[in-house]
PDB file of C-alpha atoms in Angstrom:
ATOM      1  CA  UNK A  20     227.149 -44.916 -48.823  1.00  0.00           C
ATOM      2  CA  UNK A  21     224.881 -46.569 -51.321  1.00  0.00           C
ATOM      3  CA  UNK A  22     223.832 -44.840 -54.691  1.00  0.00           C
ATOM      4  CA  UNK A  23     220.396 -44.714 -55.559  1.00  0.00           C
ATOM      5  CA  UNK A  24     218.758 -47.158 -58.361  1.00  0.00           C
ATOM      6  CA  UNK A  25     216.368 -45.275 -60.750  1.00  0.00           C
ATOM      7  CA  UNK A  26     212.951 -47.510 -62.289  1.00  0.00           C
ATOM      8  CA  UNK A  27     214.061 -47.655 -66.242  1.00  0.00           C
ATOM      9  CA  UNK A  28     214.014 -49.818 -68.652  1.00  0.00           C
ATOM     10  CA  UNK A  29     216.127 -52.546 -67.056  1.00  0.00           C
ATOM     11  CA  UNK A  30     214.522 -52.203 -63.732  1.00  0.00           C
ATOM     12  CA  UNK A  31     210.570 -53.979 -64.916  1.00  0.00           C
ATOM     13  CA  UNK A  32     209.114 -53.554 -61.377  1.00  0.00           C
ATOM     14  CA  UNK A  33     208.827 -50.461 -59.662  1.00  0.00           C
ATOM     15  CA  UNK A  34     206.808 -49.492 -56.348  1.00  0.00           C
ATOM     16  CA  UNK A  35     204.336 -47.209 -55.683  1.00  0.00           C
ATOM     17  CA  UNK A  36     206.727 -44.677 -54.354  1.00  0.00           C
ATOM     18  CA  UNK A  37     208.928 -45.075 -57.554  1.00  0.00           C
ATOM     19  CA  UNK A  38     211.848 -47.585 -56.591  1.00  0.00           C
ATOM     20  CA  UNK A  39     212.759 -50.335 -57.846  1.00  0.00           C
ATOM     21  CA  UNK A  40     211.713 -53.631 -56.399  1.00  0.00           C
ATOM     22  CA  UNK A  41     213.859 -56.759 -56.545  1.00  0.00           C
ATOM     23  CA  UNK A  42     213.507 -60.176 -58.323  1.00  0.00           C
ATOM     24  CA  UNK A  43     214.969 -62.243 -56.175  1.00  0.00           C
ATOM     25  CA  UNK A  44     213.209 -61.904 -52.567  1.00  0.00           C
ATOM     26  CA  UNK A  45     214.127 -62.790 -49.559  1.00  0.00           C
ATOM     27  CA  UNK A  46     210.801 -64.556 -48.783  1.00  0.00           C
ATOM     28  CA  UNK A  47     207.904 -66.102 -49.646  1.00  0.00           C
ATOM     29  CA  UNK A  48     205.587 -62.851 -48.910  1.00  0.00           C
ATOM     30  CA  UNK A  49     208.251 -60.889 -50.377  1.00  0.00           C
ATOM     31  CA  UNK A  50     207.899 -62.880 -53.587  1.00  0.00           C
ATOM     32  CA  UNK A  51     203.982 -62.334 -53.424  1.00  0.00           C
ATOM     33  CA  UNK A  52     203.751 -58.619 -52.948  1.00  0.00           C
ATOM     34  CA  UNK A  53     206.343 -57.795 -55.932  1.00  0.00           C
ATOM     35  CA  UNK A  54     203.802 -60.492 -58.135  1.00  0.00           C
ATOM     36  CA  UNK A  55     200.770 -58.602 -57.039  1.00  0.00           C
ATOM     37  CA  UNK A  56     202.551 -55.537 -57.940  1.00  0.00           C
ATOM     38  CA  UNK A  57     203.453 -56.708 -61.485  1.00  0.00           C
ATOM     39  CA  UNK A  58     199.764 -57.140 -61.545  1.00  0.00           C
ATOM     40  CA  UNK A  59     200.650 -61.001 -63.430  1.00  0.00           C
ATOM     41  CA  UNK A  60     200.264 -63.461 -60.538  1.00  0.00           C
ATOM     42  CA  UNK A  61     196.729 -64.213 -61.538  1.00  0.00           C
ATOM     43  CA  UNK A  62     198.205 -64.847 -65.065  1.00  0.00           C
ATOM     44  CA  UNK A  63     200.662 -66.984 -64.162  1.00  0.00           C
ATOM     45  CA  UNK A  64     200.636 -71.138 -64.549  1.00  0.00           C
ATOM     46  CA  UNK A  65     200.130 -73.003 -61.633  1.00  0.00           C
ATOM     47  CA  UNK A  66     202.866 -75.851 -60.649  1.00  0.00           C
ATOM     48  CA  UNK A  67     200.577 -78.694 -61.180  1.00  0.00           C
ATOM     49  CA  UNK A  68     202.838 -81.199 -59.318  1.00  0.00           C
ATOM     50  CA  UNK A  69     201.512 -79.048 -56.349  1.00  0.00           C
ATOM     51  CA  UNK A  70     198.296 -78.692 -56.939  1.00  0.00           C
ATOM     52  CA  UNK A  71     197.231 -82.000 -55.192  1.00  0.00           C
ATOM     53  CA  UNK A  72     194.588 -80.765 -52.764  1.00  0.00           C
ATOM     54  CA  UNK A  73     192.687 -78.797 -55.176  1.00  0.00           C
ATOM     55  CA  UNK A  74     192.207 -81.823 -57.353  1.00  0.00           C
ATOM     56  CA  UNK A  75     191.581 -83.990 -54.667  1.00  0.00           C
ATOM     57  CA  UNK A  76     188.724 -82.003 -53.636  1.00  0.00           C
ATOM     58  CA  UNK A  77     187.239 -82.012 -57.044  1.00  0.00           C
ATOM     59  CA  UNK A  78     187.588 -86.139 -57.170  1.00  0.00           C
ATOM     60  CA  UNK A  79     185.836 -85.907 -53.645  1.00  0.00           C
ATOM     61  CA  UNK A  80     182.610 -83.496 -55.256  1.00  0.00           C
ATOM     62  CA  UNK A  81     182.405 -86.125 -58.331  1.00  0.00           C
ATOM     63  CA  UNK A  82     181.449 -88.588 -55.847  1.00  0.00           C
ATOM     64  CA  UNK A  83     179.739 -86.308 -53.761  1.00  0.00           C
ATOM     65  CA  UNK A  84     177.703 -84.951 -56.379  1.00  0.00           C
ATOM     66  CA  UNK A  85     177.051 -88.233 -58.047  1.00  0.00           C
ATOM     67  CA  UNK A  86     175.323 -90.033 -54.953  1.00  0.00           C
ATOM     68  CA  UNK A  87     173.277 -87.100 -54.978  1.00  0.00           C
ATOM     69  CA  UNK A  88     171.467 -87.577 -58.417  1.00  0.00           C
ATOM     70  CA  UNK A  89     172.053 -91.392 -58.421  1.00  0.00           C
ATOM     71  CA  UNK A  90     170.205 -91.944 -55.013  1.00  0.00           C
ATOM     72  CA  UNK A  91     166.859 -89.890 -56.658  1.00  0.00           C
ATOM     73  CA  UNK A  92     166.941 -91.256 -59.931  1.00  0.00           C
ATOM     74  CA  UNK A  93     169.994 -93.108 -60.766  1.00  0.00           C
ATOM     75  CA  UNK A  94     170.970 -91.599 -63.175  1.00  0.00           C
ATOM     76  CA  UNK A  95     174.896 -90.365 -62.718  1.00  0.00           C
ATOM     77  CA  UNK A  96     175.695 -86.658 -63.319  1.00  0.00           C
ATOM     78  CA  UNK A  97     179.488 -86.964 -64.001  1.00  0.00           C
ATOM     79  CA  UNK A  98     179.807 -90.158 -65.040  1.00  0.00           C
ATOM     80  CA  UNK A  99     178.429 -89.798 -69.304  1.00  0.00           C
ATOM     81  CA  UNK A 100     179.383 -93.668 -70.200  1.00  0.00           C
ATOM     82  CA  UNK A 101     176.632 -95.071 -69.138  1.00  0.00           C
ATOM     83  CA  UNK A 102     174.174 -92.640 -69.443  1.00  0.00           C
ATOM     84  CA  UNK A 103     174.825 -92.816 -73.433  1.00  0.00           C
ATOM     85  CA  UNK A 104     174.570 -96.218 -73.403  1.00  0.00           C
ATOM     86  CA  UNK A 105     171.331 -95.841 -71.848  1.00  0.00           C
ATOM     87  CA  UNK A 106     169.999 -93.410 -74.838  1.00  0.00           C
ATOM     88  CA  UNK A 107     171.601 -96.252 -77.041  1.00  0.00           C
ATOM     89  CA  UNK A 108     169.007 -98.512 -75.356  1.00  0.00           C
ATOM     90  CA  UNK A 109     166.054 -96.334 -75.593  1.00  0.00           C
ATOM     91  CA  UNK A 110     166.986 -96.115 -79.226  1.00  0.00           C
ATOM     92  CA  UNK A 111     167.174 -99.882 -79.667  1.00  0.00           C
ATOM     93  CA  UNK A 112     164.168-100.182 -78.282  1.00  0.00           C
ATOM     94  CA  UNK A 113     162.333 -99.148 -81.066  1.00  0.00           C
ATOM     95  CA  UNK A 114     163.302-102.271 -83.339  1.00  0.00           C
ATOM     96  CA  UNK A 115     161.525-104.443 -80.651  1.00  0.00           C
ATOM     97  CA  UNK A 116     158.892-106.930 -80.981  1.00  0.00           C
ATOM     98  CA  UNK A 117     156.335-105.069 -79.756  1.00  0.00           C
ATOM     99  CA  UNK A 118     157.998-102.024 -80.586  1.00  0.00           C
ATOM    100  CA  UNK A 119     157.838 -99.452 -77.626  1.00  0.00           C
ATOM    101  CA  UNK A 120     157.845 -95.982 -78.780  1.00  0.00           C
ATOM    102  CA  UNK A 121     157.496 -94.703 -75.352  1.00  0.00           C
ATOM    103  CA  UNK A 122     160.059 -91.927 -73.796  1.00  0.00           C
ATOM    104  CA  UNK A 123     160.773 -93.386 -70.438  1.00  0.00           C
ATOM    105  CA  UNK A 124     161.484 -90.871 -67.657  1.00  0.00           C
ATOM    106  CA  UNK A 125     164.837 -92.304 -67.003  1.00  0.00           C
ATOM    107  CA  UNK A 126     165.929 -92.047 -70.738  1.00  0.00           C
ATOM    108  CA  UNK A 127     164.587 -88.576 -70.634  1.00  0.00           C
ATOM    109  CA  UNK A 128     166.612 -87.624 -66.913  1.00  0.00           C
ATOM    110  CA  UNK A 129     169.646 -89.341 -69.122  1.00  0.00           C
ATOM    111  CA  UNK A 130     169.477 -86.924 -71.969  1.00  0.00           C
ATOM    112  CA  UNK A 131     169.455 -84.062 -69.571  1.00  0.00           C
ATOM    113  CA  UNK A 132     172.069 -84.870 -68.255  1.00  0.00           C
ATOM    114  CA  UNK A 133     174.118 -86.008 -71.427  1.00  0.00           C
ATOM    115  CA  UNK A 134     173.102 -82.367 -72.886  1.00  0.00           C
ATOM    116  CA  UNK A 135     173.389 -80.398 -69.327  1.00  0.00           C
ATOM    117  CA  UNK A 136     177.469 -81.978 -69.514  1.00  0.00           C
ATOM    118  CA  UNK A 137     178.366 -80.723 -72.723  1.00  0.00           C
ATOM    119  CA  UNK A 138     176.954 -77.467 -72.457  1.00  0.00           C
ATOM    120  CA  UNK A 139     179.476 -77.427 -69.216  1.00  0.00           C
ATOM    121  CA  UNK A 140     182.148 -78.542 -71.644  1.00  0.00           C
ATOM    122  CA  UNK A 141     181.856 -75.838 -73.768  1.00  0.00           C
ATOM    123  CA  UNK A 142     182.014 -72.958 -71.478  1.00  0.00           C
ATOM    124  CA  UNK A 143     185.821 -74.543 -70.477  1.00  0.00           C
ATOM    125  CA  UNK A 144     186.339 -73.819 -73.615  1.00  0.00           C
ATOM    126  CA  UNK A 145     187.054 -70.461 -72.129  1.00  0.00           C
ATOM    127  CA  UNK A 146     190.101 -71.446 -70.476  1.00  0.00           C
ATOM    128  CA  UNK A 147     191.878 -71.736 -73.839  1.00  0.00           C
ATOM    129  CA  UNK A 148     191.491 -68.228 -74.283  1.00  0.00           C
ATOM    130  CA  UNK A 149     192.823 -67.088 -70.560  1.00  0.00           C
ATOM    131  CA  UNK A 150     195.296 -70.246 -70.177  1.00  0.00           C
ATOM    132  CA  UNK A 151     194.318 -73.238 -68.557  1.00  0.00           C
ATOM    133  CA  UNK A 152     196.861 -73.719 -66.269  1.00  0.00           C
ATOM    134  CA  UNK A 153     196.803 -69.782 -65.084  1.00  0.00           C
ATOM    135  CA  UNK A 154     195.272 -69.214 -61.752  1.00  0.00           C
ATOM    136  CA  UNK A 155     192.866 -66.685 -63.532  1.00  0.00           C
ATOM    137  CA  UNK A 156     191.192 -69.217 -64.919  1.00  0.00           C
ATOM    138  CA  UNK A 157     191.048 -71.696 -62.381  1.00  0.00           C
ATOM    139  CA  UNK A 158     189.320 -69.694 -59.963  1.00  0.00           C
ATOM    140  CA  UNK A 159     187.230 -68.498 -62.684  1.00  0.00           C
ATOM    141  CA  UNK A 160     185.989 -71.717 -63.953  1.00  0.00           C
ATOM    142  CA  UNK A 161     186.022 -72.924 -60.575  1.00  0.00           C
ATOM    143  CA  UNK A 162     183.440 -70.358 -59.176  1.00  0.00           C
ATOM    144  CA  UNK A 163     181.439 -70.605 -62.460  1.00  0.00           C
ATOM    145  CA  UNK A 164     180.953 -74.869 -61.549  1.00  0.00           C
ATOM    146  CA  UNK A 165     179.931 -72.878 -57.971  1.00  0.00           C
ATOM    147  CA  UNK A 166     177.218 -70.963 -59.649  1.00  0.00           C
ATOM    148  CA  UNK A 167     175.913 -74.553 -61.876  1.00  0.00           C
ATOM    149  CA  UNK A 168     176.076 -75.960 -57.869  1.00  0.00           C
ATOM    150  CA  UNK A 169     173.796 -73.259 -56.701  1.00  0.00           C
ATOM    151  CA  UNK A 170     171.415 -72.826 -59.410  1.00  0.00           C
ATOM    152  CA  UNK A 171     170.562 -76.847 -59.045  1.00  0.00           C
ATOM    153  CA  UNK A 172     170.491 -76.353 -55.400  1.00  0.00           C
ATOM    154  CA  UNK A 173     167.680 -73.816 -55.735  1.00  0.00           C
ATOM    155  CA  UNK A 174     165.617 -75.579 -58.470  1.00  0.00           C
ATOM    156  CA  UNK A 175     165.790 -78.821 -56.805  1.00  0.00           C
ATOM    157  CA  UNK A 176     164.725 -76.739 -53.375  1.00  0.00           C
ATOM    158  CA  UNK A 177     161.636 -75.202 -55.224  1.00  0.00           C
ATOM    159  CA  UNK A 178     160.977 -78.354 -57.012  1.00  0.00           C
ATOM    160  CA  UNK A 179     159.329 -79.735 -53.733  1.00  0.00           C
ATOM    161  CA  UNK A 180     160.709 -82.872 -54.635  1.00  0.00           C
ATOM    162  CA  UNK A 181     161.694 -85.484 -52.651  1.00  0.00           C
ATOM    163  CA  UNK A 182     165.938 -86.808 -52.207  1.00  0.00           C
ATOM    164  CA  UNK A 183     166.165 -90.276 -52.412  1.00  0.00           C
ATOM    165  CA  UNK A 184     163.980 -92.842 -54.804  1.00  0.00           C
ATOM    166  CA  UNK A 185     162.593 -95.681 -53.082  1.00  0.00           C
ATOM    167  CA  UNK A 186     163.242 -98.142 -56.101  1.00  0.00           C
ATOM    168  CA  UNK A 187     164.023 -97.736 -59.312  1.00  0.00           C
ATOM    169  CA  UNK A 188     161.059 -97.640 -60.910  1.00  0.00           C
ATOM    170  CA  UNK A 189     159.410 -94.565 -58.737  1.00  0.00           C
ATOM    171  CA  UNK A 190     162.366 -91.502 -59.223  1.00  0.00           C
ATOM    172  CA  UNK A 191     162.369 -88.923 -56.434  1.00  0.00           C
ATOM    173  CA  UNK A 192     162.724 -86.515 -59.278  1.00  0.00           C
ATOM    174  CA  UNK A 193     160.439 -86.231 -62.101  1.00  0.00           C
ATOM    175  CA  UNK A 194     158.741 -82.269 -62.406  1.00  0.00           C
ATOM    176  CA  UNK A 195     160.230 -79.821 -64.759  1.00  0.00           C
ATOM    177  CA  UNK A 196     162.311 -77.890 -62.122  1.00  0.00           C
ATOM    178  CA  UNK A 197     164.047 -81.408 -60.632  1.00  0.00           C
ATOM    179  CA  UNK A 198     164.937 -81.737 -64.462  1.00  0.00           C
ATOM    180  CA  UNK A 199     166.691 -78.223 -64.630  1.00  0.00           C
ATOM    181  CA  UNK A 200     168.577 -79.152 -61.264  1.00  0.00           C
ATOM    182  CA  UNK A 201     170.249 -82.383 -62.835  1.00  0.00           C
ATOM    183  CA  UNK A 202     170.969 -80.186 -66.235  1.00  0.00           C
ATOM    184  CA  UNK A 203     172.796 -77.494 -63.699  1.00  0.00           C
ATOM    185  CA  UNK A 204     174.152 -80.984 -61.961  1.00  0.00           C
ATOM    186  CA  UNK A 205     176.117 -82.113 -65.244  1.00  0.00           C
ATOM    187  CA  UNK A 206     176.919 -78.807 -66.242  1.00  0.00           C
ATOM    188  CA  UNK A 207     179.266 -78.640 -63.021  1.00  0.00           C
ATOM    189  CA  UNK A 208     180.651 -81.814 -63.665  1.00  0.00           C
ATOM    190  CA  UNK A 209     181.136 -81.458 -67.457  1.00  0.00           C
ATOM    191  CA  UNK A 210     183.130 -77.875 -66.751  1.00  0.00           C
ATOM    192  CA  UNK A 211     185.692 -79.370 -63.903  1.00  0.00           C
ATOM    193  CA  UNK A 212     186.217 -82.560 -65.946  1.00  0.00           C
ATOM    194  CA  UNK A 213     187.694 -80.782 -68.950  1.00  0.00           C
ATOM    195  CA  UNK A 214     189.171 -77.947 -66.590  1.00  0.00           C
ATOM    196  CA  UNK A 215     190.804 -81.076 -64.681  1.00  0.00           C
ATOM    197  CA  UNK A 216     192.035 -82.512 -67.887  1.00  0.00           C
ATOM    198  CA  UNK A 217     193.556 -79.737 -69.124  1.00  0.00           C
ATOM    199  CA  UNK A 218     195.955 -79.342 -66.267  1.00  0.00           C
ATOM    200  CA  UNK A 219     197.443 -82.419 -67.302  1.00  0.00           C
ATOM    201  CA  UNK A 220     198.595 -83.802 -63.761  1.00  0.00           C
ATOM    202  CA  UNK A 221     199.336 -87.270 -62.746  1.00  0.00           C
ATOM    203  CA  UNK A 222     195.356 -87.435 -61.691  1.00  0.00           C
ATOM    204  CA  UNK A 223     194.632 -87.423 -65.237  1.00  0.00           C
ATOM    205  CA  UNK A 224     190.951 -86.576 -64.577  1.00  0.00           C
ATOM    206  CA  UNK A 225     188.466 -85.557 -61.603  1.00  0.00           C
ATOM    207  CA  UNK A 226     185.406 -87.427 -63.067  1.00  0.00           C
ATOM    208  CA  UNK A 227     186.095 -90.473 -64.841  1.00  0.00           C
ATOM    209  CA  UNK A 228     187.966 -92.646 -62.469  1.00  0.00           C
ATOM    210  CA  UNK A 229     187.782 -96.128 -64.983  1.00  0.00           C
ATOM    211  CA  UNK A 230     191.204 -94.689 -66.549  1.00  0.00           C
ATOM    212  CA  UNK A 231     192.669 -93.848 -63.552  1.00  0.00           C
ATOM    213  CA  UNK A 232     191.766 -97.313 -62.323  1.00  0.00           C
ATOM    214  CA  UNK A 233     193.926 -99.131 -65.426  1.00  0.00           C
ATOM    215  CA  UNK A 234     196.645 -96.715 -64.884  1.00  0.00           C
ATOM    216  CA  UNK A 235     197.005 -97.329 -61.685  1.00  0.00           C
ATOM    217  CA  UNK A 236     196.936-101.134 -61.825  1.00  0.00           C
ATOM    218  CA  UNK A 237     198.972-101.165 -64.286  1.00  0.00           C
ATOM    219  CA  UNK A 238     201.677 -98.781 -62.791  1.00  0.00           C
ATOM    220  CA  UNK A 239     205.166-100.301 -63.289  1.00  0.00           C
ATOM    221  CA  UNK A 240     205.670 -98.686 -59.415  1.00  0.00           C
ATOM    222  CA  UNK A 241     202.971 -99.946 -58.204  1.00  0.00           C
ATOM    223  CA  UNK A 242     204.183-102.093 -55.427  1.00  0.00           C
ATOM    224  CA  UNK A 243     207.536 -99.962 -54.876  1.00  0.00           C
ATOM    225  CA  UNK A 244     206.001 -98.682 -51.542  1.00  0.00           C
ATOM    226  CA  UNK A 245     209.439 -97.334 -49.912  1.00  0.00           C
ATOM    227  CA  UNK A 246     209.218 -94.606 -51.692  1.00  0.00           C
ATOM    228  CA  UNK A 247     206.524 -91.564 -53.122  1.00  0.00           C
ATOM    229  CA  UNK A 248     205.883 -92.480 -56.492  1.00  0.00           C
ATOM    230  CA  UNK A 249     203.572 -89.744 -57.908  1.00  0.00           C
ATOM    231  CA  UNK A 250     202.082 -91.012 -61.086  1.00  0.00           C
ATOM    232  CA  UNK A 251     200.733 -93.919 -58.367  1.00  0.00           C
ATOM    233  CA  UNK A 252     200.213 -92.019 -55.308  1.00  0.00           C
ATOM    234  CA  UNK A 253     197.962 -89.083 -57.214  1.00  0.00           C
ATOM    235  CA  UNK A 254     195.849 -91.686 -58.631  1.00  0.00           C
ATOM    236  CA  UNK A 255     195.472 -93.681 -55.307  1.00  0.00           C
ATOM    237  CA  UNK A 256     194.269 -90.592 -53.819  1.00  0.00           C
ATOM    238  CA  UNK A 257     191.629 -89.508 -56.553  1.00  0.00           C
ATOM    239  CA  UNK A 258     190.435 -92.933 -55.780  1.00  0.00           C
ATOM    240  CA  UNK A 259     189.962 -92.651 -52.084  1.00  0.00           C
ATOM    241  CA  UNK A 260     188.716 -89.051 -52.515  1.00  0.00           C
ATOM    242  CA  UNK A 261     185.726 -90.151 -54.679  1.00  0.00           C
ATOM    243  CA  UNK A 262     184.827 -92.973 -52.339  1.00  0.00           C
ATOM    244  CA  UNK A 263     184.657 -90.609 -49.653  1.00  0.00           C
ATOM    245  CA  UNK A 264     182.774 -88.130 -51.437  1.00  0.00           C
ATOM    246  CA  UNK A 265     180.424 -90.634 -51.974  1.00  0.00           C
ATOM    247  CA  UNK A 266     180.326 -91.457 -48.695  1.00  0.00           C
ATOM    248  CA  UNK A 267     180.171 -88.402 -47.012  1.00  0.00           C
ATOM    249  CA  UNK A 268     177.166 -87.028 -49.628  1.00  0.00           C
ATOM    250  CA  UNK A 269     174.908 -89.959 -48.709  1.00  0.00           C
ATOM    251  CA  UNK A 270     175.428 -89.244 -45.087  1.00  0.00           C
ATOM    252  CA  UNK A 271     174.528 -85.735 -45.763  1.00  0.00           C
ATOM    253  CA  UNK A 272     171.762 -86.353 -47.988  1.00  0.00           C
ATOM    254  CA  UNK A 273     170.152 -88.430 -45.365  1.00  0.00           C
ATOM    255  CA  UNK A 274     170.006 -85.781 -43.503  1.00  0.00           C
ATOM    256  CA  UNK A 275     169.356 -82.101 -45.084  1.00  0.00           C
ATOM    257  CA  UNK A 276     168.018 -83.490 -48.249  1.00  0.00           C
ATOM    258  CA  UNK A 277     169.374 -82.428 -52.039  1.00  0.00           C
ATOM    259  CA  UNK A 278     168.990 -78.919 -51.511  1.00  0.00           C
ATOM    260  CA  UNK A 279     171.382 -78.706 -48.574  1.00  0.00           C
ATOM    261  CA  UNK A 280     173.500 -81.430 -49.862  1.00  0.00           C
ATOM    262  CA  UNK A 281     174.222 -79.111 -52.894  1.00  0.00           C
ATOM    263  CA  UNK A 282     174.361 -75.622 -51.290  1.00  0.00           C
ATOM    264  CA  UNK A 283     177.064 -77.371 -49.215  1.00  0.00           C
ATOM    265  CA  UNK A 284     178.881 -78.495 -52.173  1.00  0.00           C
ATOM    266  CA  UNK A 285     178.442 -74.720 -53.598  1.00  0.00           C
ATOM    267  CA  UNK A 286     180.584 -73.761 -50.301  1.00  0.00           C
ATOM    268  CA  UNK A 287     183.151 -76.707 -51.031  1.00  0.00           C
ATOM    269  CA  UNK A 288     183.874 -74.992 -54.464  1.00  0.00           C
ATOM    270  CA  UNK A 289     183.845 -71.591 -53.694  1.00  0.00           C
ATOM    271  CA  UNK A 290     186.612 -73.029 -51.308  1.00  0.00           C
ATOM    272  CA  UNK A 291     188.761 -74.612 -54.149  1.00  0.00           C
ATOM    273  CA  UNK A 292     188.429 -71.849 -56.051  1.00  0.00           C
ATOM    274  CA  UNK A 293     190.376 -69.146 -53.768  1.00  0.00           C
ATOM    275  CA  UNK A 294     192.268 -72.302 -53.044  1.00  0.00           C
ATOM    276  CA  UNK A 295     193.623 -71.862 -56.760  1.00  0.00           C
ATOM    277  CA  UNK A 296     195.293 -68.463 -56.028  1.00  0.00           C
ATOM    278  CA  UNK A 297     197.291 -69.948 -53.438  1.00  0.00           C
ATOM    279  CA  UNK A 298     198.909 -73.216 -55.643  1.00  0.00           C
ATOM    280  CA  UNK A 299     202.703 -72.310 -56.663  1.00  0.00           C
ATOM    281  CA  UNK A 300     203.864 -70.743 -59.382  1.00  0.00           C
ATOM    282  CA  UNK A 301     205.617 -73.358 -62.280  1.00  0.00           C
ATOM    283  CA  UNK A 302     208.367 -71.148 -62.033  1.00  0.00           C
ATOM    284  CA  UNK A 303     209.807 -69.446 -59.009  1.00  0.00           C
ATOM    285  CA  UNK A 304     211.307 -66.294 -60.803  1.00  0.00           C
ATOM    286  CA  UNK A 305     208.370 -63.587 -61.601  1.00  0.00           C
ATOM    287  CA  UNK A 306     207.855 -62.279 -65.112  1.00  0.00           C
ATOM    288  CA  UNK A 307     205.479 -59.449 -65.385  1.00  0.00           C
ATOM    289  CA  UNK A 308     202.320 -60.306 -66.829  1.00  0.00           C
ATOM    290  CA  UNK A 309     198.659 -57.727 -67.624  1.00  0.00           C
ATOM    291  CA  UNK A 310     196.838 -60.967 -69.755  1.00  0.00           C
ATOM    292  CA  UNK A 311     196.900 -64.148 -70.843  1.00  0.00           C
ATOM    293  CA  UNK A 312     199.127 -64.907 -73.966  1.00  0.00           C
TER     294      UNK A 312
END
């Protein structure tokens, strides 16, 4: 006959009917319901080593979202390199023989987006308060770049404008709301770029893919292809993601226009975000958690 184990102090975890509940589980859903009972799985780091899909999605939405402003007026939401070496132009221009003090639409659309990026920067600035590996945050900042996503898909819908420019020279976008959807646009992208940085996986980043390029040319395993190499294989796949992205938009914005193309990308992040909750745990054993550290 089996004595009875009180809840005290060396028993952390106790049900709702008062007993104790063990550590070590027997399986996988055991495991979850004593976390969601310690009310600290939400709290907890993510094992970024598994966290592959989730990042692979947001390489796919950098291209996705990029075709999307690029094909109206060229001008890349994600992608901040060139877009401040276009300011740099403008600027230069002003030395010119004759000098042109005019503020070109496509500097301006630049700017916006420049500005629009940071501003998304800063609010991940969050996730050093709650953790930035903890699945709080994650899904957090995650459904906040959903929100950015909507709010340009619903200024660019009641902008009336049009979805893809005909040549450079003649934008699709160019009215005050159109403006507000490529700020919302960048804000998106600047928010999962540093929340994909911070994780600090072998993808290195979600947005700029010029580094990931380098690293993985220059990957001493690169041609060791009888076995999974990680540091190569992530990177591989963040590159293939973001062509397909791109791919994929395109054929989408061909079809529904910006609006659609974007309240479809809403849905894609509203998808990684609940994806979050569902990445491992860095460290199998459960330590009770109410807040980040």
């Amino acid at each position: 006959m089996s004595s009875a184990v009180s809840c005290d102090s060396r028993t952390p975890v106790c049900g709702p009917d008062g007993e104790p509940l063990e550590r070590s589980s027997k399986s996988k859903i055991d495991q979850w319901t004593v976390a969601i009972v310690e009310r600290g799985y939400l709290w907890g780091k993510i094992n970024t080593a598994q966290a592959v899909w989730p990042l692979a999605t947001w390489c796919f939405l950098t291209g996705y979202m990029d075709i999307i402003g690029f094909s109206a007026i060229f001008v890349w939401c994600a992608f901040q390199t060139g877009n401040t070496a276009q300011l740099a132009l403008a600027v230069a221009r002003l030395w010119e023989t004759p000098r042109d003090l005019s503020f070109r639409t496509s500097d301006r659309q630049a700017l916006c987006s420049v500005l629009g990026f940071i501003v998304g920067c800063f609010v991940g600035r969050l996730g050093d308060k709650m953790g930035s590996n903890t699945r709080m945050w994650l899904f957090t900042g995650t459904m906040i770049q959903a929100l950015f996503t909507m709010a340009a898909s619903i200024a660019i819908w009641q902008s009336g404008e049009g979805s893809i420019a005909p040549n450079r020279i003649s934008p699709a976008w160019s009215n005050p709301l159109s403006f507000l959807c490529l700020a919302f646009m960048s804000a998106s992208m600047g928010l999962q770029g540093i929340m994909g940085k911070r994780i600090n996986s072998p993808f290195a980043t979600t947005v700029v893919l010029t580094s990931v390029w380098c690293e993985l040319v220059a990957d001493p395993k690169l041609f060791n292809v009888s076995k999974l190499v990680p540091s190569r294989d992530q990177k591989a796949i963040a590159i293939f993601a973001l062509f397909l992205g791109a791919f994929i938009g395109r054929a989408i914005l061909a079809e529904v226009g910006s609006a659609g193309a974007l309240g479809i990308a809403t849905g894609i992040r509203v998808l990684v975000a609940f994806g979050w909750l569902f990445v491992p745990s860095t460290d199998v054993g459960l330590v009770a958690r109410t807040g980040p550290v």
